[in-house]
Tab-separated table of C-alpha atoms in Angstrom:
chain	number	residue	atom	x	y	z
U	1374	MET	CA	-71.526	108.385	15.094
U	1375	THR	CA	-73.936	110.986	16.438
U	1376	GLN	CA	-73.693	112.867	19.685
U	1377	ALA	CA	-76.690	110.921	20.978
U	1378	SER	CA	-75.368	107.482	20.121
U	1379	GLY	CA	-71.651	107.936	20.822
U	1380	GLY	CA	-70.033	106.579	23.948
U	1381	LEU	CA	-67.496	108.181	26.239
U	1382	TRP	CA	-64.605	107.078	24.016
U	1383	SER	CA	-66.261	107.876	20.701
U	1384	PRO	CA	-64.254	110.282	18.468
U	1385	GLU	CA	-66.263	113.345	19.468
U	1386	ARG	CA	-65.865	112.668	23.210
U	1387	ARG	CA	-62.599	110.826	23.760
U	1388	ASP	CA	-60.442	113.963	24.076
U	1389	LEU	CA	-62.624	115.308	26.884
U	1390	THR	CA	-62.848	111.920	28.595
U	1391	GLY	CA	-59.102	111.311	28.322
U	1392	GLY	CA	-58.144	114.802	29.449
U	1393	LEU	CA	-60.300	114.683	32.565
U	1394	VAL	CA	-59.170	111.142	33.404
U	1395	LEU	CA	-55.490	112.084	33.095
U	1396	THR	CA	-55.899	115.129	35.335
U	1397	VAL	CA	-57.805	113.153	37.978
U	1398	THR	CA	-55.101	110.454	37.852
U	1399	LEU	CA	-52.393	112.950	38.801
U	1400	ILE	CA	-54.450	114.558	41.564
U	1401	ALA	CA	-55.217	111.078	42.915
U	1402	ALA	CA	-51.536	110.148	42.864
U	1403	GLU	CA	-50.642	113.250	44.845
U	1404	ALA	CA	-53.421	112.795	47.399
U	1405	LEU	CA	-52.604	109.146	48.088
U	1406	ALA	CA	-48.870	109.832	48.188
U	1407	ILE	CA	-49.220	112.607	50.780
U	1408	SER	CA	-51.470	110.454	52.968
U	1409	THR	CA	-48.892	107.655	52.874
U	1410	ALA	CA	-45.801	109.793	53.452
U	1411	MET	CA	-47.084	112.118	56.176
U	1412	PRO	CA	-45.818	110.018	59.135
U	1413	ILE	CA	-42.297	110.310	57.665
U	1414	VAL	CA	-42.738	114.031	56.939
U	1415	THR	CA	-43.742	114.566	60.560
U	1416	ARG	CA	-40.643	112.765	61.827
U	1417	GLU	CA	-38.407	115.106	59.802
U	1418	LEU	CA	-40.225	118.413	60.246
U	1419	GLY	CA	-41.798	117.782	63.656
U	1420	HIS	CA	-44.999	119.446	64.876
U	1421	LEU	CA	-47.323	116.443	65.030
U	1422	GLU	CA	-50.038	118.855	66.151
U	1423	LEU	CA	-50.014	120.288	62.597
U	1424	TYR	CA	-50.485	116.863	60.984
U	1425	GLY	CA	-54.172	117.448	60.320
U	1426	TRP	CA	-53.549	120.984	59.062
U	1427	VAL	CA	-51.560	119.621	56.108
U	1428	PHE	CA	-54.825	118.110	54.868
U	1429	SER	CA	-57.211	120.748	56.183
U	1430	ALA	CA	-55.232	123.592	54.575
U	1431	PHE	CA	-55.686	121.943	51.189
U	1432	PHE	CA	-59.438	121.725	51.673
U	1433	LEU	CA	-59.659	125.295	52.993
U	1434	GLY	CA	-57.877	126.523	49.881
U	1435	SER	CA	-60.291	124.453	47.824
U	1436	LEU	CA	-63.220	126.255	49.449
U	1437	ILE	CA	-62.022	129.580	48.122
U	1438	GLY	CA	-61.064	128.210	44.716
U	1439	ILE	CA	-64.410	126.476	44.287
U	1440	ALA	CA	-66.519	129.469	45.274
U	1441	ILE	CA	-64.732	131.817	42.888
U	1442	VAL	CA	-64.714	129.375	40.007
U	1443	GLY	CA	-68.408	128.450	40.131
U	1444	SER	CA	-69.836	131.674	38.742
U	1445	LEU	CA	-66.699	132.352	36.690
U	1446	ILE	CA	-67.561	129.238	34.682
U	1447	ASP	CA	-71.086	130.480	34.029
U	1448	GLU	CA	-69.730	133.873	32.896
U	1449	ARG	CA	-66.442	133.080	31.145
U	1450	GLY	CA	-66.320	129.381	30.330
U	1451	VAL	CA	-64.152	126.531	31.592
U	1452	ILE	CA	-60.712	127.167	30.061
U	1453	LEU	CA	-59.507	130.093	32.217
U	1454	PRO	CA	-60.516	128.515	35.578
U	1455	PHE	CA	-58.976	125.177	34.591
U	1456	ALA	CA	-55.669	126.708	33.463
U	1457	ALA	CA	-55.402	128.908	36.572
U	1458	GLY	CA	-56.162	125.912	38.782
U	1459	LEU	CA	-53.369	123.846	37.267
U	1460	VAL	CA	-50.859	126.701	37.649
U	1461	LEU	CA	-51.675	127.186	41.339
U	1462	PHE	CA	-51.596	123.447	41.933
U	1463	GLY	CA	-48.123	123.313	40.386
U	1464	ILE	CA	-46.865	126.229	42.504
U	1465	GLY	CA	-48.101	124.465	45.620
U	1466	LEU	CA	-46.248	121.304	44.610
U	1467	ALA	CA	-42.996	123.221	44.103
U	1468	VAL	CA	-43.203	125.068	47.434
U	1469	GLY	CA	-44.252	121.917	49.267
U	1470	GLY	CA	-41.285	119.998	47.886
U	1471	ALA	CA	-38.901	122.670	49.164
U	1472	ALA	CA	-40.674	123.331	52.495
U	1473	PRO	CA	-38.171	123.835	55.355
U	1474	SER	CA	-40.838	123.539	58.054
U	1475	MET	CA	-44.277	122.145	58.709
U	1476	GLU	CA	-45.715	125.668	58.673
U	1477	VAL	CA	-44.443	126.261	55.125
U	1478	LEU	CA	-45.789	122.887	54.052
U	1479	VAL	CA	-49.214	123.821	55.393
U	1480	ALA	CA	-49.084	127.089	53.408
U	1481	ALA	CA	-48.054	125.216	50.255
U	1482	ARG	CA	-50.950	122.842	50.657
U	1483	PHE	CA	-53.297	125.839	50.919
U	1484	VAL	CA	-52.049	127.088	47.542
U	1485	GLN	CA	-52.487	123.605	46.111
U	1486	GLY	CA	-56.051	123.662	47.377
U	1487	LEU	CA	-56.754	126.977	45.648
U	1488	GLY	CA	-55.785	125.342	42.373
U	1489	GLY	CA	-57.350	121.980	43.079
U	1490	GLY	CA	-60.658	123.626	43.984
U	1491	ALA	CA	-61.011	124.942	40.428
U	1492	LEU	CA	-60.973	121.484	38.879
U	1493	PRO	CA	-64.142	119.687	40.173
U	1494	PRO	CA	-66.618	122.407	39.051
U	1495	VAL	CA	-64.958	122.449	35.612
U	1496	ALA	CA	-65.272	118.684	35.335
U	1497	TYR	CA	-68.910	118.671	36.477
U	1498	VAL	CA	-69.932	121.432	34.086
U	1499	ALA	CA	-68.047	119.823	31.193
U	1500	ILE	CA	-69.909	116.583	31.899
U	1501	GLY	CA	-73.270	118.310	32.285
U	1502	ARG	CA	-72.951	120.361	29.097
U	1503	SER	CA	-71.281	117.772	26.884
U	1504	LEU	CA	-72.835	114.435	27.830
U	1505	PRO	CA	-76.436	113.187	27.749
U	1506	GLU	CA	-77.910	112.030	31.041
U	1507	ARG	CA	-77.530	108.341	30.114
U	1508	LEU	CA	-73.718	108.669	29.943
U	1509	ARG	CA	-73.137	110.699	33.105
U	1510	PRO	CA	-73.079	107.787	35.606
U	1511	SER	CA	-70.545	105.998	33.398
U	1512	MET	CA	-68.433	109.146	33.183
U	1513	PHE	CA	-68.300	109.507	36.955
U	1514	ALA	CA	-67.399	105.824	37.210
U	1515	THR	CA	-64.670	106.360	34.622
U	1516	LEU	CA	-63.254	109.264	36.607
U	1517	SER	CA	-63.284	107.034	39.669
U	1518	THR	CA	-61.389	104.431	37.644
U	1519	ALA	CA	-58.657	107.026	37.207
U	1520	TRP	CA	-57.806	106.327	40.853
U	1521	ILE	CA	-56.998	102.657	40.155
U	1522	LEU	CA	-53.413	103.005	38.916
U	1523	PRO	CA	-52.489	105.603	41.578
U	1524	GLY	CA	-54.337	103.459	44.115
U	1525	ILE	CA	-52.370	100.326	43.243
U	1526	LEU	CA	-48.940	101.876	42.778
U	1527	GLY	CA	-49.133	105.274	44.452
U	1528	PRO	CA	-49.074	104.425	48.174
U	1529	ALA	CA	-46.399	101.754	47.786
U	1530	ILE	CA	-44.188	103.943	45.587
U	1531	ALA	CA	-44.729	106.952	47.856
U	1532	GLY	CA	-43.755	104.916	50.904
U	1533	ILE	CA	-40.605	103.599	49.229
U	1534	VAL	CA	-39.636	107.027	47.870
U	1535	ALA	CA	-40.205	108.697	51.247
U	1536	GLU	CA	-38.158	106.059	53.072
U	1537	THR	CA	-35.257	106.036	50.580
U	1538	ILE	CA	-34.626	109.167	48.498
U	1539	GLY	CA	-36.877	111.514	50.503
U	1540	TRP	CA	-40.483	112.605	50.760
U	1541	ARG	CA	-39.824	115.876	48.900
U	1542	TRP	CA	-39.690	114.028	45.592
U	1543	ILE	CA	-43.301	113.055	46.039
U	1544	PHE	CA	-44.135	116.721	45.398
U	1545	LEU	CA	-41.429	117.600	42.903
U	1546	GLY	CA	-41.768	114.462	40.790
U	1547	LEU	CA	-45.338	115.337	39.808
U	1548	LEU	CA	-44.525	118.794	38.417
U	1549	PRO	CA	-43.622	117.770	34.836
U	1550	LEU	CA	-46.645	115.492	34.677
U	1551	ILE	CA	-48.943	118.386	35.574
U	1552	VAL	CA	-47.735	120.265	32.494
U	1553	GLY	CA	-48.454	117.322	30.203
U	1554	SER	CA	-51.887	116.543	31.597
U	1555	GLY	CA	-52.852	120.217	31.520
U	1556	PHE	CA	-52.055	120.459	27.819
U	1557	VAL	CA	-54.195	117.437	26.956
U	1558	ALA	CA	-57.162	118.539	29.075
U	1559	LEU	CA	-57.123	122.144	27.850
U	1560	ARG	CA	-57.057	121.010	24.236
U	1561	ALA	CA	-60.158	118.931	24.896
U	1562	LEU	CA	-61.969	121.710	26.745
U	1563	ARG	CA	-61.511	124.107	23.825
U	1564	THR	CA	-63.900	121.962	21.794
U	1565	MET	CA	-66.787	122.905	24.058
U	1566	VAL	CA	-66.024	126.644	24.314
U	1567	ALA	CA	-68.702	127.607	21.808
U	1568	ASP	CA	-71.412	125.971	23.920
U	1569	ASP	CA	-69.856	126.827	27.258
U	1570	ARG	CA	-70.424	130.587	27.432
U	1571	VAL	CA	-73.666	131.758	28.979
U	1572	SER	CA	-75.636	134.693	27.636
U	1573	THR	CA	-76.661	137.693	29.685
U	1574	SER	CA	-80.277	136.500	29.895
U	1575	ALA	CA	-79.141	133.059	31.009
U	1576	ASP	CA	-76.937	134.724	33.603
U	1577	ALA	CA	-80.081	136.090	35.236
U	1578	SER	CA	-81.430	132.546	35.397
U	1579	ALA	CA	-78.248	131.350	37.047
U	1580	GLY	CA	-78.825	133.960	39.718
U	1581	ARG	CA	-81.687	131.842	41.024
U	1582	VAL	CA	-79.095	129.328	42.211
U	1583	ALA	CA	-76.296	131.535	43.524
U	1584	LEU	CA	-74.882	135.039	43.524
U	1585	ASN	CA	-72.848	136.364	40.632
U	1586	ARG	CA	-69.088	136.144	40.794
U	1587	ARG	CA	-68.426	139.635	42.141
U	1588	GLN	CA	-70.906	139.160	44.985
U	1589	ARG	CA	-69.320	135.827	45.946
U	1590	TRP	CA	-65.899	137.206	46.871
U	1591	GLY	CA	-66.895	138.509	50.304
U	1592	PRO	CA	-68.790	135.399	51.430
U	1593	THR	CA	-66.003	133.218	50.044
U	1594	VAL	CA	-63.346	134.906	52.159
U	1595	VAL	CA	-65.653	134.770	55.198
U	1596	LEU	CA	-66.283	131.054	54.617
U	1597	GLY	CA	-62.595	130.173	54.443
U	1598	GLY	CA	-61.785	132.386	57.422
U	1599	GLY	CA	-64.672	131.026	59.476
U	1600	ALA	CA	-63.655	127.419	58.850
U	1601	ALA	CA	-60.030	128.238	59.732
U	1602	ILE	CA	-61.080	129.959	62.977
U	1603	LEU	CA	-63.286	127.009	63.848
U	1604	MET	CA	-60.462	124.501	63.382
U	1605	ALA	CA	-57.943	126.738	65.151
U	1606	GLY	CA	-60.307	126.914	68.105
U	1607	LEU	CA	-60.503	123.135	68.259
U	1608	THR	CA	-56.732	122.914	68.706
U	1609	GLU	CA	-56.650	125.362	71.605
U	1610	GLY	CA	-55.908	124.041	75.066
U	1611	SER	CA	-57.764	126.835	76.873
U	1612	PRO	CA	-61.492	126.038	77.266
U	1613	LEU	CA	-62.462	129.724	77.114
U	1614	VAL	CA	-60.524	130.371	73.910
U	1615	LEU	CA	-61.908	127.158	72.430
U	1616	VAL	CA	-65.516	128.188	73.096
U	1617	VAL	CA	-65.009	131.707	71.699
U	1618	LEU	CA	-63.176	130.643	68.533
U	1619	VAL	CA	-65.490	127.728	67.794
U	1620	GLY	CA	-68.543	129.941	68.277
U	1621	VAL	CA	-67.180	132.667	66.002
U	1622	GLY	CA	-66.026	130.130	63.435
U	1623	LEU	CA	-69.370	128.343	63.315
U	1624	THR	CA	-71.275	131.618	62.964
U	1625	LEU	CA	-69.117	132.919	60.111
U	1626	THR	CA	-69.054	129.588	58.303
U	1627	ALA	CA	-72.821	129.095	58.456
U	1628	ALA	CA	-73.561	132.680	57.393
U	1629	ALA	CA	-71.237	132.502	54.389
U	1630	LEU	CA	-72.277	129.003	53.340
U	1631	SER	CA	-75.930	130.037	53.287
U	1632	ARG	CA	-75.075	132.668	50.663
U	1633	LEU	CA	-72.890	130.413	48.516
U	1634	THR	CA	-75.171	127.389	48.219
U	1635	PRO	CA	-78.700	126.907	46.845
U	1636	PRO	CA	-81.449	128.409	49.034
U	1637	GLY	CA	-82.506	126.038	51.796
U	1638	THR	CA	-79.252	124.083	51.947
U	1639	LEU	CA	-78.594	124.630	55.660
U	1640	ARG	CA	-82.172	123.789	56.609
U	1641	LEU	CA	-82.159	120.642	54.434
U	1642	ALA	CA	-84.861	121.721	52.019
U	1643	ARG	CA	-85.908	118.706	49.986
U	1644	GLY	CA	-84.189	117.880	46.705
U	1645	VAL	CA	-81.122	119.735	45.436
U	1646	PRO	CA	-80.382	121.651	48.702
U	1647	THR	CA	-80.234	118.377	50.644
U	1648	ALA	CA	-78.005	116.845	47.962
U	1649	VAL	CA	-75.587	119.754	48.338
U	1650	LEU	CA	-75.425	119.436	52.126
U	1651	LEU	CA	-75.176	115.639	52.234
U	1652	ARG	CA	-72.154	115.715	49.949
U	1653	GLY	CA	-70.349	117.499	52.778
U	1654	VAL	CA	-71.672	115.003	55.312
U	1655	VAL	CA	-70.262	112.006	53.440
U	1656	THR	CA	-66.852	113.630	52.913
U	1657	PHE	CA	-66.711	114.577	56.598
U	1658	ALA	CA	-67.412	110.958	57.570
U	1659	PHE	CA	-64.801	109.437	55.262
U	1660	PHE	CA	-61.964	111.965	55.389
U	1661	SER	CA	-62.029	112.314	59.152
U	1662	VAL	CA	-60.554	108.810	59.023
U	1663	ASN	CA	-58.828	108.633	55.636
U	1664	ALA	CA	-56.142	111.196	56.485
U	1665	TYR	CA	-55.054	109.260	59.577
U	1666	VAL	CA	-55.075	105.618	58.475
U	1667	ALA	CA	-51.338	105.697	57.712
U	1668	LEU	CA	-50.632	107.417	61.049
U	1669	MET	CA	-52.567	104.715	62.884
U	1670	LEU	CA	-50.781	101.845	61.166
U	1671	VAL	CA	-47.285	103.386	61.385
U	1672	GLU	CA	-47.341	104.942	64.858
U	1673	VAL	CA	-49.750	102.618	66.701
U	1674	ARG	CA	-49.274	99.264	64.951
U	1675	GLY	CA	-45.651	99.676	63.821
U	1676	TRP	CA	-46.086	99.163	60.080
U	1677	SER	CA	-43.821	100.792	57.489
U	1678	ALA	CA	-45.224	103.639	55.412
U	1679	ALA	CA	-45.213	101.453	52.309
U	1680	ALA	CA	-47.170	98.698	54.073
U	1681	ALA	CA	-49.638	101.206	55.521
U	1682	GLY	CA	-50.349	102.388	51.992
U	1683	ILE	CA	-51.981	99.028	51.245
U	1684	ALA	CA	-55.045	100.059	53.268
U	1685	LEU	CA	-55.334	103.233	51.185
U	1686	THR	CA	-54.990	101.148	48.040
U	1687	ALA	CA	-57.788	98.834	49.161
U	1688	ALA	CA	-60.145	101.755	49.807
U	1689	THR	CA	-59.285	103.318	46.448
U	1690	LEU	CA	-59.978	100.121	44.511
U	1691	SER	CA	-63.214	99.427	46.363
U	1692	TRP	CA	-64.350	103.050	45.820
U	1693	THR	CA	-63.912	102.428	42.086
U	1694	ALA	CA	-65.806	99.137	42.371
U	1695	GLY	CA	-68.653	100.972	44.090
U	1696	SER	CA	-68.675	103.620	41.359
U	1697	TRP	CA	-68.976	101.035	38.616
U	1698	THR	CA	-71.675	99.229	40.572
U	1699	GLN	CA	-73.801	102.364	40.662
U	1700	ALA	CA	-73.062	103.065	36.997
U	1701	ARG	CA	-74.283	99.611	35.932
U	1702	LEU	CA	-77.456	99.852	38.011
U	1703	SER	CA	-78.188	103.539	37.360
U	1704	ARG	CA	-80.658	102.891	34.539
U	1705	ARG	CA	-82.902	100.959	36.906
U	1706	LEU	CA	-82.291	102.778	40.192
U	1707	ARG	CA	-82.343	106.471	40.992
U	1708	PRO	CA	-79.409	108.273	42.694
U	1709	GLU	CA	-81.375	108.590	45.930
U	1710	TRP	CA	-81.470	104.781	46.231
U	1711	PHE	CA	-77.678	104.532	46.228
U	1712	VAL	CA	-77.305	107.251	48.863
U	1713	ARG	CA	-79.614	105.384	51.252
U	1714	ARG	CA	-77.489	102.225	50.872
U	1715	GLY	CA	-74.069	103.845	50.690
U	1716	PHE	CA	-74.079	105.740	53.986
U	1717	PRO	CA	-74.516	102.608	56.176
U	1718	VAL	CA	-71.713	100.865	54.286
U	1719	VAL	CA	-69.384	103.789	55.022
U	1720	ALA	CA	-70.384	103.656	58.693
U	1721	LEU	CA	-69.800	99.897	58.900
U	1722	GLY	CA	-66.339	100.035	57.321
U	1723	THR	CA	-65.286	102.992	59.442
U	1724	ALA	CA	-66.392	101.349	62.683
U	1725	ALA	CA	-64.602	98.118	61.743
U	1726	LEU	CA	-61.405	100.076	61.137
U	1727	GLY	CA	-61.494	101.263	64.731
U	1728	SER	CA	-61.076	97.701	65.965
U	1729	VAL	CA	-57.479	97.760	64.681
U	1730	LEU	CA	-56.567	100.029	67.597
U	1731	LEU	CA	-57.068	97.029	69.897
U	1732	PRO	CA	-53.784	95.115	70.370
U	1733	ASP	CA	-55.490	91.726	70.041
U	1734	VAL	CA	-56.954	92.558	66.599
U	1735	PRO	CA	-54.546	91.842	63.699
U	1736	ALA	CA	-53.480	95.025	61.946
U	1737	TRP	CA	-54.300	93.529	58.528
U	1738	VAL	CA	-57.988	93.847	59.418
U	1739	SER	CA	-57.578	97.511	58.477
U	1740	ILE	CA	-57.341	96.525	54.806
U	1741	PRO	CA	-60.772	94.888	54.322
U	1742	ALA	CA	-62.376	97.273	56.826
U	1743	PHE	CA	-61.268	100.397	54.993
U	1744	ALA	CA	-62.160	98.730	51.698
U	1745	VAL	CA	-65.762	98.442	52.906
U	1746	ALA	CA	-65.821	102.171	53.686
U	1747	GLY	CA	-64.392	102.912	50.244
U	1748	PHE	CA	-67.065	100.819	48.541
U	1749	GLY	CA	-69.738	102.812	50.350
U	1750	MET	CA	-68.167	106.024	49.107
U	1751	GLY	CA	-68.197	104.668	45.564
U	1752	LEU	CA	-71.920	103.987	45.821
U	1753	THR	CA	-72.690	107.394	47.319
U	1754	TYR	CA	-70.255	110.081	46.209
U	1755	ALA	CA	-71.313	110.746	42.606
U	1756	GLN	CA	-75.039	110.607	43.295
U	1757	PHE	CA	-75.258	114.179	44.571
U	1758	ALA	CA	-73.699	115.537	41.366
U	1759	LEU	CA	-76.049	113.381	39.286
U	1760	ILE	CA	-79.033	114.829	41.149
U	1761	ILE	CA	-77.860	118.372	40.433
U	1762	LEU	CA	-77.062	117.720	36.761
U	1763	ARG	CA	-80.503	116.122	36.430
U	1764	ASP	CA	-82.520	118.801	38.245
U	1765	VAL	CA	-80.697	122.129	37.688
U	1766	PRO	CA	-80.910	123.979	34.310
U	1767	LYS	CA	-77.664	124.035	32.336
U	1768	ASP	CA	-77.197	127.788	32.684
U	1769	GLY	CA	-77.043	127.426	36.481
U	1770	GLN	CA	-74.965	124.283	36.745
U	1771	GLY	CA	-71.696	126.159	37.284
U	1772	ALA	CA	-72.952	127.853	40.442
U	1773	ALA	CA	-74.867	124.796	41.644
U	1774	THR	CA	-71.959	122.395	41.214
U	1775	ALA	CA	-69.703	124.952	42.876
U	1776	GLY	CA	-72.037	124.825	45.883
U	1777	LEU	CA	-71.758	121.043	45.829
U	1778	SER	CA	-67.969	121.224	45.676
U	1779	LEU	CA	-67.975	123.786	48.489
U	1780	THR	CA	-69.746	121.479	50.904
U	1781	ASP	CA	-67.513	118.647	49.668
U	1782	ALA	CA	-64.363	120.579	50.554
U	1783	LEU	CA	-65.825	122.006	53.768
U	1784	GLY	CA	-66.854	118.544	54.953
U	1785	ALA	CA	-63.398	117.164	54.231
U	1786	ALA	CA	-61.703	120.163	55.867
U	1787	LEU	CA	-63.791	119.964	59.021
U	1788	GLY	CA	-63.506	116.181	59.155
U	1789	THR	CA	-59.708	116.195	58.951
U	1790	GLY	CA	-59.465	119.276	61.164
U	1791	ILE	CA	-61.668	118.023	63.989
U	1792	ALA	CA	-60.068	114.574	63.870
U	1793	GLY	CA	-56.637	116.213	63.903
U	1794	ALA	CA	-57.631	118.266	66.938
U	1795	MET	CA	-58.682	115.091	68.744
U	1796	ILE	CA	-55.353	113.438	67.957
U	1797	ALA	CA	-53.377	116.528	68.985
U	1798	ALA	CA	-55.281	116.683	72.291
U	1799	ALA	CA	-54.473	113.032	72.967
U	1800	VAL	CA	-50.774	113.655	72.266
U	1801	ARG	CA	-50.728	116.707	74.577
U	1802	ALA	CA	-52.322	114.606	77.297
U	1803	GLY	CA	-49.455	112.142	77.059
U	1804	GLY	CA	-51.487	109.214	75.767
U	1805	GLY	CA	-50.056	109.185	72.252
U	1806	PRO	CA	-52.241	109.383	69.128
U	1807	GLY	CA	-54.229	106.209	69.884
U	1808	PRO	CA	-57.078	107.690	71.979
U	1809	GLY	CA	-57.466	110.564	69.524
U	1810	LEU	CA	-57.616	108.150	66.608
U	1811	ALA	CA	-60.320	106.149	68.386
U	1812	ALA	CA	-62.387	109.308	68.919
U	1813	ALA	CA	-61.918	110.375	65.274
U	1814	ILE	CA	-63.035	106.975	63.966
U	1815	ALA	CA	-66.096	106.981	66.214
U	1816	LEU	CA	-66.957	110.471	64.973
U	1817	GLY	CA	-66.669	109.425	61.329
U	1818	ALA	CA	-68.952	106.427	61.832
U	1819	ALA	CA	-71.528	108.530	63.709
U	1820	VAL	CA	-71.625	111.179	60.965
U	1821	ALA	CA	-72.166	108.469	58.331
U	1822	VAL	CA	-75.158	107.207	60.332
U	1823	LEU	CA	-76.463	110.786	60.471
U	1824	GLY	CA	-76.216	110.975	56.669
U	1825	PHE	CA	-78.321	107.836	56.377
U	1826	LEU	CA	-81.007	109.342	58.620
U	1827	LEU	CA	-81.107	112.550	56.548
U	1828	ALA	CA	-81.041	110.872	53.119
U	1829	PRO	CA	-84.860	110.594	52.733
U	1830	ARG	CA	-84.941	114.376	52.306
U	1831	LEU	CA	-83.359	113.957	48.880
U	1832	HIS	CA	-86.862	113.066	47.674
U	1833	PRO	CA	-89.441	115.786	46.969
U	1834	PRO	CA	-92.507	115.944	49.250
U	1835	GLY	CA	-94.891	113.047	48.689
U	1836	ALA	CA	-92.390	110.979	46.728
U	1837	GLU	CA	-92.109	107.269	47.453
U	1838	ILE	CA	-88.910	106.451	49.369
U	1839	PRO	CA	-87.411	103.091	48.336
């Protein structure tokens, strides 16, 4: 079977497909498990005000990992970044499982993020350099399918484990699996090493998209620091301190992001720059809510952690359904079409989830509501990567996809961080987490609507907008 005619599971591609799917499966299991168990972790370690930081720290670490890895891929290939990412992810799991305090857990999650941030750019570049354009939508749908088993079993198992033998085993139990999945994925990635290195002349071409690796270190540190200052400012009770820290954080973050993403990203230049920025918009909208669904159902509606995980399962399965929907229709419809339809679906599901905060609305409504939001994410999420892999030359895809992953992680970090600040403010005011959750859900829905309004800029000037 030839490279052109083979499918994802053909002999020449099945090692790569299987390795990436296995790695994504483990990362999905960890992410869903942490979201489910966090209400129990907070009861043991205290510091509810740091609840959001457990998620935001992961995404902040990802920012740094992504920015460093992007150009490293273009210069050195995919094996070294992937191996280093798995090692750091494993260290974060070990420290998190032994964390004596919420502060240590936050630090462990930052280390996990450093490692986890290396993995998406590797996957995107492996897909872009190894698969023809016709197979890429199916590959992204397949990677989304890797969330099905963790989505079905992960939240329920995590809730039971956390409530019986202890939440620490959610971290520690994944360690041996990381070793196994890493071996399989690295073996597959070695097959593309010969085509993965970029020549010196091609390196100059990649410079059109982003700076070389050495020049990225400074902006990367500034970006992570600026985002951390911004979120720290949002948690401050003093209005003066809040204004100063938020202003400084926004300035540093914007300045660094402008140097680490394709030119025109922050001003929404048409095409690839808009795709890069809107990826962050959609993750902000979804993850500002996703991290707190279990908290809402456990603390406000009185569900167990295992039962609350059902809502996360529903969103995971519907996200996969949305991914396969776009994969099946991708030969007839362009990625921009799915983005225009996906954003309103995310907004609708998010807004419907907010109704569960009302005592007269049955708590089970959270399950179909969050499933709707997940389906919208499935329609939308992969489209931005498809646009980049379609429109950016291969020798610049490492830096370009790193920019995409940067806005992805930054959107998720700011979404969880700002929502966490709203919840913490509500708790400090004595009203419990409910009012803060309501504000966070409203914010997520509003940002999804904003993404819909900006989506036409994915098209080049003069193009027909469906």
